[in-house]
Structures are given as structure tokens and as C-alpha cells.
mmCIF file of C-alpha atoms and ligand atoms in Angstrom:
data_model
loop_
_atom_site.group_PDB
_atom_site.id
_atom_site.type_symbol
_atom_site.label_atom_id
_atom_site.label_comp_id
_atom_site.label_asym_id
_atom_site.label_seq_id
_atom_site.Cartn_x
_atom_site.Cartn_y
_atom_site.Cartn_z
ATOM 1 C CA UNK A 1 -3.211 -75.520 16.081
ATOM 2 C CA UNK A 2 -6.011 -72.806 15.600
ATOM 3 C CA UNK A 3 -3.386 -69.739 16.825
ATOM 4 C CA UNK A 4 -0.980 -71.236 14.612
ATOM 5 C CA UNK A 5 -3.002 -70.604 11.637
ATOM 6 C CA UNK A 6 -4.215 -67.646 12.294
ATOM 7 C CA UNK A 7 -0.436 -66.539 12.365
ATOM 8 C CA UNK A 8 0.613 -68.485 9.466
ATOM 9 C CA UNK A 9 -1.995 -66.353 7.862
ATOM 10 C CA UNK A 10 -0.781 -63.217 8.822
ATOM 11 C CA UNK A 11 2.643 -63.603 8.395
ATOM 12 C CA UNK A 12 1.676 -64.089 4.847
ATOM 13 C CA UNK A 13 -0.393 -61.405 4.749
ATOM 14 C CA UNK A 14 1.533 -58.886 6.671
ATOM 15 C CA UNK A 15 4.302 -57.633 3.498
ATOM 16 C CA UNK A 16 0.704 -56.654 1.285
ATOM 17 C CA UNK A 17 -0.436 -54.707 3.696
ATOM 18 C CA UNK A 18 2.974 -53.324 4.590
ATOM 19 C CA UNK A 19 2.708 -51.880 1.110
ATOM 20 C CA UNK A 20 -0.776 -50.830 1.059
ATOM 21 C CA UNK A 21 0.847 -48.308 3.751
ATOM 22 C CA UNK A 22 4.397 -47.466 1.954
ATOM 23 C CA UNK A 23 1.692 -46.433 -1.114
ATOM 24 C CA UNK A 24 -1.233 -45.524 1.672
ATOM 25 C CA UNK A 25 2.332 -42.806 2.789
ATOM 26 C CA UNK A 26 3.278 -41.346 -0.583
ATOM 27 C CA UNK A 27 -0.201 -40.819 -2.226
ATOM 28 C CA UNK A 28 -2.633 -39.241 1.284
ATOM 29 C CA UNK A 29 -3.261 -35.970 2.454
ATOM 30 C CA UNK A 30 -4.103 -35.995 5.600
ATOM 31 C CA UNK A 31 -7.312 -35.547 4.833
ATOM 32 C CA UNK A 32 -7.717 -31.159 5.731
ATOM 33 C CA UNK A 33 -5.364 -30.547 3.204
ATOM 34 C CA UNK A 34 -7.525 -28.374 0.737
ATOM 35 C CA UNK A 35 -10.837 -28.528 3.286
ATOM 36 C CA UNK A 36 -12.185 -25.629 2.410
ATOM 37 C CA UNK A 37 -13.828 -24.712 6.300
ATOM 38 C CA UNK A 38 -10.382 -25.913 7.426
ATOM 39 C CA UNK A 39 -8.935 -23.559 5.116
ATOM 40 C CA UNK A 40 -10.124 -20.639 6.446
ATOM 41 C CA UNK A 41 -10.366 -22.481 10.087
ATOM 42 C CA UNK A 42 -6.548 -21.834 9.147
ATOM 43 C CA UNK A 43 -6.728 -19.048 8.762
ATOM 44 C CA UNK A 44 -7.914 -17.457 11.253
ATOM 45 C CA UNK A 45 -4.683 -19.423 13.722
ATOM 46 C CA UNK A 46 -2.082 -17.786 11.102
ATOM 47 C CA UNK A 47 -3.379 -14.300 11.495
ATOM 48 C CA UNK A 48 -3.598 -14.323 14.968
ATOM 49 C CA UNK A 49 -0.426 -16.790 15.805
ATOM 50 C CA UNK A 50 1.817 -15.716 12.740
ATOM 51 C CA UNK A 51 0.795 -13.167 11.246
ATOM 52 C CA UNK A 52 2.539 -11.029 12.951
ATOM 53 C CA UNK A 53 6.199 -11.799 11.664
ATOM 54 C CA UNK A 54 4.846 -13.634 8.334
ATOM 55 C CA UNK A 55 1.404 -10.541 7.374
ATOM 56 C CA UNK A 56 -1.898 -11.723 7.858
ATOM 57 C CA UNK A 57 -1.606 -12.791 3.714
ATOM 58 C CA UNK A 58 1.682 -14.531 4.097
ATOM 59 C CA UNK A 59 3.379 -12.164 2.641
ATOM 60 C CA UNK A 60 6.226 -11.479 4.793
ATOM 61 C CA UNK A 61 7.531 -9.951 7.155
ATOM 62 C CA UNK A 62 10.022 -10.374 9.521
ATOM 63 C CA UNK A 63 9.532 -14.572 9.461
ATOM 64 C CA UNK A 64 9.558 -15.078 4.857
ATOM 65 C CA UNK A 65 7.047 -14.363 2.637
ATOM 66 C CA UNK A 66 5.648 -17.945 2.296
ATOM 67 C CA UNK A 67 3.302 -16.631 -1.020
ATOM 68 C CA UNK A 68 6.342 -16.763 -3.494
ATOM 69 C CA UNK A 69 7.076 -19.109 -5.493
ATOM 70 C CA UNK A 70 10.384 -17.839 -5.757
ATOM 71 C CA UNK A 71 11.462 -17.944 -2.326
ATOM 72 C CA UNK A 72 9.368 -21.648 -1.800
ATOM 73 C CA UNK A 73 10.547 -24.621 -1.565
ATOM 74 C CA UNK A 74 9.116 -27.880 -2.135
ATOM 75 C CA UNK A 75 7.881 -29.634 2.046
ATOM 76 C CA UNK A 76 6.687 -32.328 2.955
ATOM 77 C CA UNK A 77 3.301 -31.823 5.014
ATOM 78 C CA UNK A 78 4.542 -33.406 8.362
ATOM 79 C CA UNK A 79 8.104 -31.130 7.341
ATOM 80 C CA UNK A 80 6.017 -28.723 7.517
ATOM 81 C CA UNK A 81 3.258 -29.714 10.373
ATOM 82 C CA UNK A 82 6.751 -30.528 12.738
ATOM 83 C CA UNK A 83 8.580 -26.984 11.834
ATOM 84 C CA UNK A 84 5.181 -25.041 12.684
ATOM 85 C CA UNK A 85 4.658 -27.810 16.262
ATOM 86 C CA UNK A 86 8.904 -27.023 17.046
ATOM 87 C CA UNK A 87 9.890 -24.446 15.866
ATOM 88 C CA UNK A 88 12.395 -23.492 13.505
ATOM 89 C CA UNK A 89 15.977 -23.245 15.107
ATOM 90 C CA UNK A 90 15.639 -19.913 17.316
ATOM 91 C CA UNK A 91 14.109 -17.632 14.537
ATOM 92 C CA UNK A 92 10.809 -19.073 14.779
ATOM 93 C CA UNK A 93 9.006 -19.600 18.171
ATOM 94 C CA UNK A 94 7.933 -23.356 19.036
ATOM 95 C CA UNK A 95 3.141 -22.893 18.072
ATOM 96 C CA UNK A 96 2.987 -26.797 20.353
ATOM 97 C CA UNK A 97 -1.238 -26.481 18.862
ATOM 98 C CA UNK A 98 -2.887 -28.699 19.140
ATOM 99 C CA UNK A 99 -3.308 -31.183 16.213
ATOM 100 C CA UNK A 100 -6.069 -30.279 14.743
ATOM 101 C CA UNK A 101 -4.978 -26.880 14.240
ATOM 102 C CA UNK A 102 -1.406 -27.380 13.727
ATOM 103 C CA UNK A 103 -3.336 -28.652 10.400
ATOM 104 C CA UNK A 104 -5.878 -26.355 10.092
ATOM 105 C CA UNK A 105 -2.641 -23.694 10.177
ATOM 106 C CA UNK A 106 -0.713 -26.890 7.336
ATOM 107 C CA UNK A 107 -3.502 -27.095 5.753
ATOM 108 C CA UNK A 108 -4.287 -22.594 5.422
ATOM 109 C CA UNK A 109 -0.463 -22.729 4.084
ATOM 110 C CA UNK A 110 -0.454 -24.976 1.333
ATOM 111 C CA UNK A 111 -3.380 -23.038 -0.276
ATOM 112 C CA UNK A 112 -1.208 -20.098 -0.291
ATOM 113 C CA UNK A 113 0.787 -21.634 -2.860
ATOM 114 C CA UNK A 114 -0.962 -24.947 -4.330
ATOM 115 C CA UNK A 115 -2.330 -24.232 -7.802
ATOM 116 C CA UNK A 116 -6.390 -23.084 -7.972
ATOM 117 C CA UNK A 117 -7.547 -25.873 -9.088
ATOM 118 C CA UNK A 118 -5.938 -28.267 -6.765
ATOM 119 C CA UNK A 119 -8.436 -26.060 -3.809
ATOM 120 C CA UNK A 120 -11.335 -26.396 -3.585
ATOM 121 C CA UNK A 121 -14.160 -22.859 -2.988
ATOM 122 C CA UNK A 122 -16.511 -22.015 -0.555
ATOM 123 C CA UNK A 123 -17.353 -18.584 -2.432
ATOM 124 C CA UNK A 124 -18.017 -17.522 -6.632
ATOM 125 C CA UNK A 125 -19.692 -18.887 -9.048
ATOM 126 C CA UNK A 126 -17.493 -19.817 -12.217
ATOM 127 C CA UNK A 127 -21.593 -19.712 -14.242
ATOM 128 C CA UNK A 128 -22.108 -15.965 -13.394
ATOM 129 C CA UNK A 129 -17.739 -15.612 -13.408
ATOM 130 C CA UNK A 130 -17.596 -16.278 -16.704
ATOM 131 C CA UNK A 131 -20.791 -13.599 -17.971
ATOM 132 C CA UNK A 132 -18.397 -11.308 -17.145
ATOM 133 C CA UNK A 133 -15.353 -11.783 -17.488
ATOM 134 C CA UNK A 134 -16.207 -11.982 -21.342
ATOM 135 C CA UNK A 135 -19.383 -9.415 -20.232
ATOM 136 C CA UNK A 136 -19.296 -6.169 -17.965
ATOM 137 C CA UNK A 137 -15.979 -6.040 -16.366
ATOM 138 C CA UNK A 138 -14.117 -6.497 -19.922
ATOM 139 C CA UNK A 139 -11.642 -9.208 -19.048
ATOM 140 C CA UNK A 140 -11.663 -10.683 -22.038
ATOM 141 C CA UNK A 141 -11.093 -7.609 -24.141
ATOM 142 C CA UNK A 142 -7.522 -8.673 -23.498
ATOM 143 C CA UNK A 143 -6.824 -12.177 -21.858
ATOM 144 C CA UNK A 144 -8.060 -15.710 -23.716
ATOM 145 C CA UNK A 145 -9.147 -18.193 -22.745
ATOM 146 C CA UNK A 146 -8.993 -21.473 -24.577
ATOM 147 C CA UNK A 147 -9.049 -19.085 -28.065
ATOM 148 C CA UNK A 148 -11.584 -16.819 -27.704
ATOM 149 C CA UNK A 149 -10.929 -13.479 -26.304
ATOM 150 C CA UNK A 150 -8.023 -10.667 -26.642
ATOM 151 C CA UNK A 151 -4.378 -11.237 -27.105
ATOM 152 C CA UNK A 152 -3.015 -7.588 -24.753
ATOM 153 C CA UNK A 153 -2.191 -9.941 -21.775
ATOM 154 C CA UNK A 154 -1.449 -12.924 -21.005
ATOM 155 C CA UNK A 155 -4.045 -15.917 -21.981
ATOM 156 C CA UNK A 156 -5.347 -17.541 -19.144
ATOM 157 C CA UNK A 157 -6.119 -21.137 -20.410
ATOM 158 C CA UNK A 158 -4.597 -23.076 -17.680
ATOM 159 C CA UNK A 159 -4.284 -20.318 -14.736
ATOM 160 C CA UNK A 160 -6.299 -22.498 -12.857
ATOM 161 C CA UNK A 161 -3.383 -24.556 -12.948
ATOM 162 C CA UNK A 162 -0.144 -22.217 -12.737
ATOM 163 C CA UNK A 163 -1.413 -19.755 -9.878
ATOM 164 C CA UNK A 164 -2.936 -20.353 -6.320
ATOM 165 C CA UNK A 165 -6.637 -18.379 -5.206
ATOM 166 C CA UNK A 166 -4.984 -15.912 -3.705
ATOM 167 C CA UNK A 167 -2.173 -14.998 -6.881
ATOM 168 C CA UNK A 168 -5.950 -14.404 -9.064
ATOM 169 C CA UNK A 169 -7.668 -12.669 -5.798
ATOM 170 C CA UNK A 170 -4.686 -10.348 -5.893
ATOM 171 C CA UNK A 171 -4.634 -9.862 -10.039
ATOM 172 C CA UNK A 172 -7.593 -8.228 -10.223
ATOM 173 C CA UNK A 173 -7.501 -6.132 -6.803
ATOM 174 C CA UNK A 174 -4.326 -5.621 -7.348
ATOM 175 C CA UNK A 175 -2.510 -5.937 -10.896
ATOM 176 C CA UNK A 176 0.544 -3.588 -9.373
ATOM 177 C CA UNK A 177 1.484 -6.169 -6.683
ATOM 178 C CA UNK A 178 2.150 -8.566 -9.450
ATOM 179 C CA UNK A 179 5.398 -8.216 -11.490
ATOM 180 C CA UNK A 180 4.671 -6.625 -14.924
ATOM 181 C CA UNK A 181 7.888 -6.092 -16.580
ATOM 182 C CA UNK A 182 6.958 -8.102 -19.705
ATOM 183 C CA UNK A 183 3.880 -6.351 -20.037
ATOM 184 C CA UNK A 184 4.348 -2.109 -19.909
ATOM 185 C CA UNK A 185 1.923 -0.407 -21.917
ATOM 186 C CA UNK A 186 3.505 0.968 -24.696
ATOM 187 C CA UNK A 187 2.136 3.830 -27.670
ATOM 188 C CA UNK A 188 4.382 4.091 -30.346
ATOM 189 C CA UNK A 189 4.274 6.687 -33.584
ATOM 190 C CA UNK A 190 7.253 5.409 -36.427
ATOM 191 C CA UNK A 191 9.552 8.591 -38.398
ATOM 192 C CA UNK A 192 6.979 6.577 -41.643
ATOM 193 C CA UNK A 193 3.676 8.218 -39.760
ATOM 194 C CA UNK A 194 2.817 4.854 -38.347
ATOM 195 C CA UNK A 195 1.112 3.875 -35.270
ATOM 196 C CA UNK A 196 1.536 1.196 -32.788
ATOM 197 C CA UNK A 197 -0.148 0.399 -28.971
ATOM 198 C CA UNK A 198 0.018 -2.172 -27.868
ATOM 199 C CA UNK A 199 2.852 -3.892 -25.037
ATOM 200 C CA UNK A 200 6.499 -4.390 -24.740
ATOM 201 C CA UNK A 201 7.900 -7.381 -24.804
ATOM 202 C CA UNK A 202 11.235 -8.867 -25.154
ATOM 203 C CA UNK A 203 12.384 -4.381 -25.143
ATOM 204 C CA UNK A 204 16.531 -3.825 -25.961
ATOM 205 C CA UNK A 205 17.646 -0.350 -26.522
ATOM 206 C CA UNK A 206 17.918 -1.326 -30.398
ATOM 207 C CA UNK A 207 14.358 -2.448 -30.195
ATOM 208 C CA UNK A 208 11.992 -3.441 -28.969
ATOM 209 C CA UNK A 209 8.071 -6.534 -29.509
ATOM 210 C CA UNK A 210 4.869 -4.781 -29.188
ATOM 211 C CA UNK A 211 2.337 -6.993 -29.026
ATOM 212 C CA UNK A 212 -1.127 -5.901 -30.038
ATOM 213 C CA UNK A 213 -4.694 -5.690 -28.802
ATOM 214 C CA UNK A 214 -4.564 -8.747 -31.330
ATOM 215 C CA UNK A 215 -2.147 -10.511 -30.039
ATOM 216 C CA UNK A 216 0.526 -10.106 -33.013
ATOM 217 C CA UNK A 217 3.750 -8.884 -32.365
ATOM 218 C CA UNK A 218 5.172 -6.194 -34.187
ATOM 219 C CA UNK A 219 9.310 -5.959 -34.935
ATOM 220 C CA UNK A 220 10.378 -2.435 -34.086
ATOM 221 C CA UNK A 221 13.168 -1.215 -34.486
ATOM 222 C CA UNK A 222 13.910 2.165 -31.971
ATOM 223 C CA UNK A 223 16.363 3.495 -34.529
ATOM 224 C CA UNK A 224 12.355 4.008 -37.218
ATOM 225 C CA UNK A 225 10.997 5.342 -33.661
ATOM 226 C CA UNK A 226 10.126 9.446 -33.918
ATOM 227 C CA UNK A 227 7.841 8.836 -30.361
ATOM 228 C CA UNK A 228 7.736 6.699 -27.368
ATOM 229 C CA UNK A 229 5.650 5.968 -24.801
ATOM 230 C CA UNK A 230 6.112 3.127 -21.521
ATOM 231 C CA UNK A 231 4.086 3.590 -19.162
ATOM 232 C CA UNK A 232 5.114 2.856 -15.806
ATOM 233 C CA UNK A 233 2.663 -0.846 -14.862
ATOM 234 C CA UNK A 234 1.481 -2.842 -17.314
ATOM 235 C CA UNK A 235 -2.422 -1.927 -19.442
ATOM 236 C CA UNK A 236 -4.339 -4.298 -16.442
ATOM 237 C CA UNK A 237 -6.960 -2.080 -14.707
ATOM 238 C CA UNK A 238 -6.276 -0.670 -11.397
ATOM 239 C CA UNK A 239 -9.954 0.130 -11.161
ATOM 240 C CA UNK A 240 -11.517 -2.958 -10.282
ATOM 241 C CA UNK A 241 -11.813 -2.706 -6.504
ATOM 242 C CA UNK A 242 -14.082 -0.220 -6.998
ATOM 243 C CA UNK A 243 -15.813 -1.176 -10.365
ATOM 244 C CA UNK A 244 -16.538 -4.630 -9.029
ATOM 245 C CA UNK A 245 -18.492 -5.596 -5.919
ATOM 246 C CA UNK A 246 -17.177 -8.779 -3.169
ATOM 247 C CA UNK A 247 -19.837 -11.301 -5.572
ATOM 248 C CA UNK A 248 -17.881 -9.773 -8.807
ATOM 249 C CA UNK A 249 -14.626 -10.696 -7.698
ATOM 250 C CA UNK A 250 -15.989 -14.424 -5.800
ATOM 251 C CA UNK A 251 -17.571 -14.761 -9.540
ATOM 252 C CA UNK A 252 -14.153 -14.105 -11.285
ATOM 253 C CA UNK A 253 -11.599 -15.791 -8.972
ATOM 254 C CA UNK A 254 -14.059 -19.238 -8.792
ATOM 255 C CA UNK A 255 -13.668 -19.084 -12.993
ATOM 256 C CA UNK A 256 -9.982 -18.397 -13.180
ATOM 257 C CA UNK A 257 -9.966 -20.768 -10.758
ATOM 258 C CA UNK A 258 -11.416 -23.777 -13.070
ATOM 259 C CA UNK A 259 -9.817 -23.252 -16.153
ATOM 260 C CA UNK A 260 -6.689 -25.658 -16.303
ATOM 261 C CA UNK A 261 -5.035 -28.419 -18.359
ATOM 262 C CA UNK A 262 -6.459 -30.375 -16.090
ATOM 263 C CA UNK A 263 -8.668 -32.905 -16.443
ATOM 264 C CA UNK A 264 -10.675 -31.573 -13.479
ATOM 265 C CA UNK A 265 -14.273 -32.574 -11.922
ATOM 266 C CA UNK A 266 -15.279 -30.141 -9.391
ATOM 267 C CA UNK A 267 -16.572 -32.594 -7.418
ATOM 268 C CA UNK A 268 -13.290 -34.326 -6.057
ATOM 269 C CA UNK A 269 -10.865 -32.729 -4.119
HETATM 270 C C1 HEC B 1 8.303 -14.772 16.323
HETATM 271 C C2 HEC B 1 8.721 -14.269 14.634
HETATM 272 C C3 HEC B 1 7.291 -15.544 14.181
HETATM 273 C C4 HEC B 1 6.569 -16.641 14.319
HETATM 274 C C5 HEC B 1 4.934 -16.337 15.441
HETATM 275 C C6 HEC B 1 6.132 -17.450 13.175
HETATM 276 N N1 HEC B 1 6.907 -17.710 12.418
HETATM 277 FE FE1 HEC B 1 7.313 -19.001 10.651
HETATM 278 N N2 HEC B 1 10.278 -18.091 10.294
HETATM 279 C C7 HEC B 1 9.645 -16.959 11.065
HETATM 280 C C8 HEC B 1 11.268 -16.819 10.574
HETATM 281 C C9 HEC B 1 12.144 -16.073 11.024
HETATM 282 C C10 HEC B 1 11.916 -18.056 10.492
HETATM 283 C C11 HEC B 1 12.906 -18.763 9.060
HETATM 284 C C12 HEC B 1 13.355 -19.227 10.306
HETATM 285 C C13 HEC B 1 14.587 -19.745 9.332
HETATM 286 O O1 HEC B 1 14.978 -20.327 8.121
HETATM 287 O O2 HEC B 1 15.696 -20.703 9.933
HETATM 288 C C14 HEC B 1 10.042 -18.786 9.342
HETATM 289 C C15 HEC B 1 10.062 -19.846 8.900
HETATM 290 C C16 HEC B 1 9.257 -20.112 8.445
HETATM 291 C C17 HEC B 1 8.606 -21.921 7.619
HETATM 292 C C18 HEC B 1 9.596 -22.286 6.607
HETATM 293 C C19 HEC B 1 10.011 -20.743 5.439
HETATM 294 C C20 HEC B 1 10.464 -21.643 4.495
HETATM 295 O O3 HEC B 1 10.621 -20.507 3.382
HETATM 296 O O4 HEC B 1 11.510 -22.470 4.749
HETATM 297 C C21 HEC B 1 7.618 -21.285 7.610
HETATM 298 C C22 HEC B 1 6.524 -22.458 6.860
HETATM 299 C C23 HEC B 1 6.962 -20.629 8.504
HETATM 300 N N3 HEC B 1 7.842 -19.973 9.544
HETATM 301 C C24 HEC B 1 4.990 -20.767 8.898
HETATM 302 C C25 HEC B 1 4.963 -20.436 9.816
HETATM 303 C C26 HEC B 1 4.061 -20.166 11.129
HETATM 304 C C27 HEC B 1 2.867 -21.217 9.964
HETATM 305 C C28 HEC B 1 3.668 -19.958 12.328
HETATM 306 C C29 HEC B 1 1.805 -20.370 12.918
HETATM 307 C C30 HEC B 1 1.790 -20.946 13.396
HETATM 308 C C31 HEC B 1 4.565 -19.265 11.581
HETATM 309 N N4 HEC B 1 5.444 -19.617 10.909
HETATM 310 C C32 HEC B 1 4.976 -18.419 13.212
HETATM 311 C C33 HEC B 1 9.930 -15.977 12.113
HETATM 312 C C34 HEC B 1 7.956 -16.647 12.315
HETATM 313 C C1 HEC B 2 -6.698 -4.229 -20.826
HETATM 314 C C2 HEC B 2 -5.572 -5.099 -20.197
HETATM 315 C C3 HEC B 2 -6.612 -5.860 -19.277
HETATM 316 C C4 HEC B 2 -7.469 -5.669 -19.195
HETATM 317 C C5 HEC B 2 -9.572 -5.104 -19.672
HETATM 318 C C6 HEC B 2 -7.609 -7.119 -18.230
HETATM 319 N N1 HEC B 2 -6.365 -7.593 -17.925
HETATM 320 FE FE1 HEC B 2 -5.251 -8.329 -16.836
HETATM 321 N N2 HEC B 2 -3.732 -8.287 -17.091
HETATM 322 C C7 HEC B 2 -4.178 -7.486 -18.348
HETATM 323 C C8 HEC B 2 -2.275 -7.534 -18.490
HETATM 324 C C9 HEC B 2 -1.394 -7.277 -19.706
HETATM 325 C C10 HEC B 2 -1.130 -8.381 -17.704
HETATM 326 C C11 HEC B 2 0.023 -8.776 -17.387
HETATM 327 C C12 HEC B 2 1.287 -8.037 -16.982
HETATM 328 C C13 HEC B 2 0.600 -7.821 -15.516
HETATM 329 O O1 HEC B 2 0.937 -8.719 -14.871
HETATM 330 O O2 HEC B 2 -0.314 -6.928 -15.238
HETATM 331 C C14 HEC B 2 -2.592 -8.402 -17.182
HETATM 332 C C15 HEC B 2 -1.884 -9.722 -15.736
HETATM 333 C C16 HEC B 2 -3.727 -10.375 -15.746
HETATM 334 C C17 HEC B 2 -3.642 -11.772 -14.257
HETATM 335 C C18 HEC B 2 -2.375 -12.265 -14.457
HETATM 336 C C19 HEC B 2 -1.892 -13.664 -15.016
HETATM 337 C C20 HEC B 2 -0.396 -14.503 -14.508
HETATM 338 O O3 HEC B 2 0.218 -15.342 -15.146
HETATM 339 O O4 HEC B 2 -0.348 -14.229 -13.137
HETATM 340 C C21 HEC B 2 -4.977 -12.360 -14.479
HETATM 341 C C22 HEC B 2 -5.227 -13.864 -13.760
HETATM 342 C C23 HEC B 2 -5.956 -11.661 -14.974
HETATM 343 N N3 HEC B 2 -4.209 -10.284 -15.262
HETATM 344 C C24 HEC B 2 -6.775 -10.919 -14.433
HETATM 345 C C25 HEC B 2 -7.445 -10.926 -15.507
HETATM 346 C C26 HEC B 2 -9.237 -9.907 -15.477
HETATM 347 C C27 HEC B 2 -10.310 -11.765 -14.340
HETATM 348 C C28 HEC B 2 -10.203 -9.859 -15.650
HETATM 349 C C29 HEC B 2 -10.946 -8.854 -15.712
HETATM 350 C C30 HEC B 2 -12.082 -8.406 -14.169
HETATM 351 C C31 HEC B 2 -8.652 -8.503 -16.509
HETATM 352 N N4 HEC B 2 -7.899 -9.773 -15.969
HETATM 353 C C32 HEC B 2 -8.024 -7.650 -16.997
HETATM 354 C C33 HEC B 2 -4.322 -6.794 -18.964
HETATM 355 C C34 HEC B 2 -6.007 -6.450 -19.154
#
């Protein structure tokens, strides 16, 4: 009799337990995903076991670039795990790592593309970054965050929600690596003597939209132009690598990471 009641209770509870499990399975991630220590461990494993084909920083080589979203399609964490462990077709060898290490690699690969705001950081102080941004580093001359700053460069109010951590770092240290097609520096002298300076947006053979430092757009008709100088790239300074210390860069990245339209608390994973 006792046993029987027990089974009854189990039978009643089973569907509930199953439903709960399914729900967990959908939203819950492996504990290493987004965990800074696991990501660091994964970075080393990746450099050793994957870097030869995918580049030490995941930018590609014999194997595809794992960072650029254009080449990236959404994959479940489990799929990634299996691809790493078992290999892909004849093109990518199986890694056969101990389970924990394979998940560390998954966590690292994820962090290459996950929005920065979802990746906790170990280094950098956002408050110090904020001071640099609007002070010594001069970023606010060109970038606006929540309404403050210049209009020459893109608005960075939501940059932590749209770019991954490595992209934020690279934007500062290696601006040429980020596509600047729509932000080439331009200086224009008009036939009527007016002069404009800024970035060229939406340029055609007949006109261009020139965006100045204050963010104002000027429609420039090419037949009214007497002289135009177009730079090779964007006006984003190329020398931050030399001007900023490693700590400065960490602080700036930490500050940019926090810029997101999504509500977020720093303690939450
Ligand atoms: C010998 C070279 C080589 C090594 C080593 C290697 N890969 Fe690959 N990887 C490839 C190639 C080639 C592809 C493309 C396979 C295909 O699409 O058929 C690939 C594909 C992938 C993909 C899928 C990319 C996509 O957009 O679908 C991921 C993720 C990946 N590799 C991660 C890793 C990780 C993590 C490691 C280390 C544990 C690793 N790879 C080791 C060559 C390699
Ligand atoms: C003289 C103007 C100027 C200054 C100063 C400047 N930037 Fe930029 N920045 C730009 C322009 C223009 C772009 C867009 C074109 C490009 O990507 O190069 C850009 C791009 C970026 C991006 C990439 C945005 C995206 O959507 O991916 C980030 C991040 C960034 N800057 C951060 C900074 C930081 C941090 C500083 C200060 C250390 C800084 N910028 C200083 C003009 C500037």
C-alpha cells in the first residue's frame, strides 16, 4: 500500500517535473558560458588547439572567421560543443577534450560574438573609463553617449549591446580593422567660398551628405564643389595604441561594455 501511494505521487508529479526540466533546458546555459574564468581558460585552449586554423584570436585562416557576424550564424551551445568534440566533416579534426575543457572552449568562442554586456569582465574600471572617455582620450569629441558628446562618429549609447568585447578593444586599438566605408573623413571647399569638414555619408557621384562635428548633416552637391579631400579611412585616431596605457584601454572597454539600452545589473551573469 505504501509503495502504491508513492507511485501515485510520482505519476502525478512526473509531468510537472518534465515541464520544469524543459523550461530549464531552454533558458539555462552551461555554467561556463559567460564565466570570465572559464573564458580565460578557453582562450588558452583555443590558442593551442584551434588557433592554427582559426587564428589565435578567432579571426580566421584555414578555418573560418569565428568573430564576424556576417560569417556567423546562430548555433546552439550544444551544437558548438559537439562540433568541437567530434569535428566537422573531413575539414575540422575532432578535439576530443575532457568535457570541462571543451565547455571552456565553447565559452570562449561564444564570448567572441556575444554582446559585450553579456560577457562579464575581469579587468577594467568603468568609472575610470568614463573619465578617460570624456577627458584625456577625447572620445567624447566625436562620440555621443546618452545625448552627451560630438556627432562625427557613431553614437555609442548602445555599443555594449551590439558589439562583442574583442570588437570594442579593436575599435580603439586597431580602428582600420573595423569597416569605415560610411565614415570617411572629408574636407570640402564650395565654389561660393563655404568650407565644410566632417565625415562623408551616403556619397554618390552627384552628391554627398557631410556630417560635421556637431552631428549636423549638410547636403553637398558635387557641381557646387570647387575642391574636395577625401581621406582613406575614418577620422577615428590611429594612435591610441601608443597614447593609452594597457590599463586605460581596459578601463575604456569596461565603460563601453556597460553602454546598453537593456536594463542590466553588474552583478547579474
Ligand atoms: C585543421 C584545422 C582546424 C582546427 C585545428 C580547428 N578547426 Fe574549426 N574549422 C575548420 C574548418 C576548415 C571549418 C569549416 C568546416 C566546414 O564548414 O566544413 C571549421 C569550422 C568550425 C566552426 C563552425 C564555423 C561556422 O561558421 O559554422 C567552429 C565553431 C569551429 N570550427 C571551432 C573550432 C574550435 C573551437 C577548434 C579547436 C578546438 C577548432 N575549430 C579547430 C578547421 C579547423
Ligand atoms: C576624431 C573623431 C573620433 C575620435 C576622437 C574617436 N572616435 Fe571612435 N570612431 C570615430 C568614427 C568616425 C567611427 C566610425 C568609423 C570607424 O569605424 O572607423 C568610430 C568608431 C568607433 C567605434 C566602433 C563603433 C561601432 O559601431 O562599431 C568605437 C567602439 C569607438 N569608435 C570608440 C572610441 C573611443 C573609445 C574613443 C576614445 C579612446 C574614440 N572612439 C575616439 C571617430 C572618432
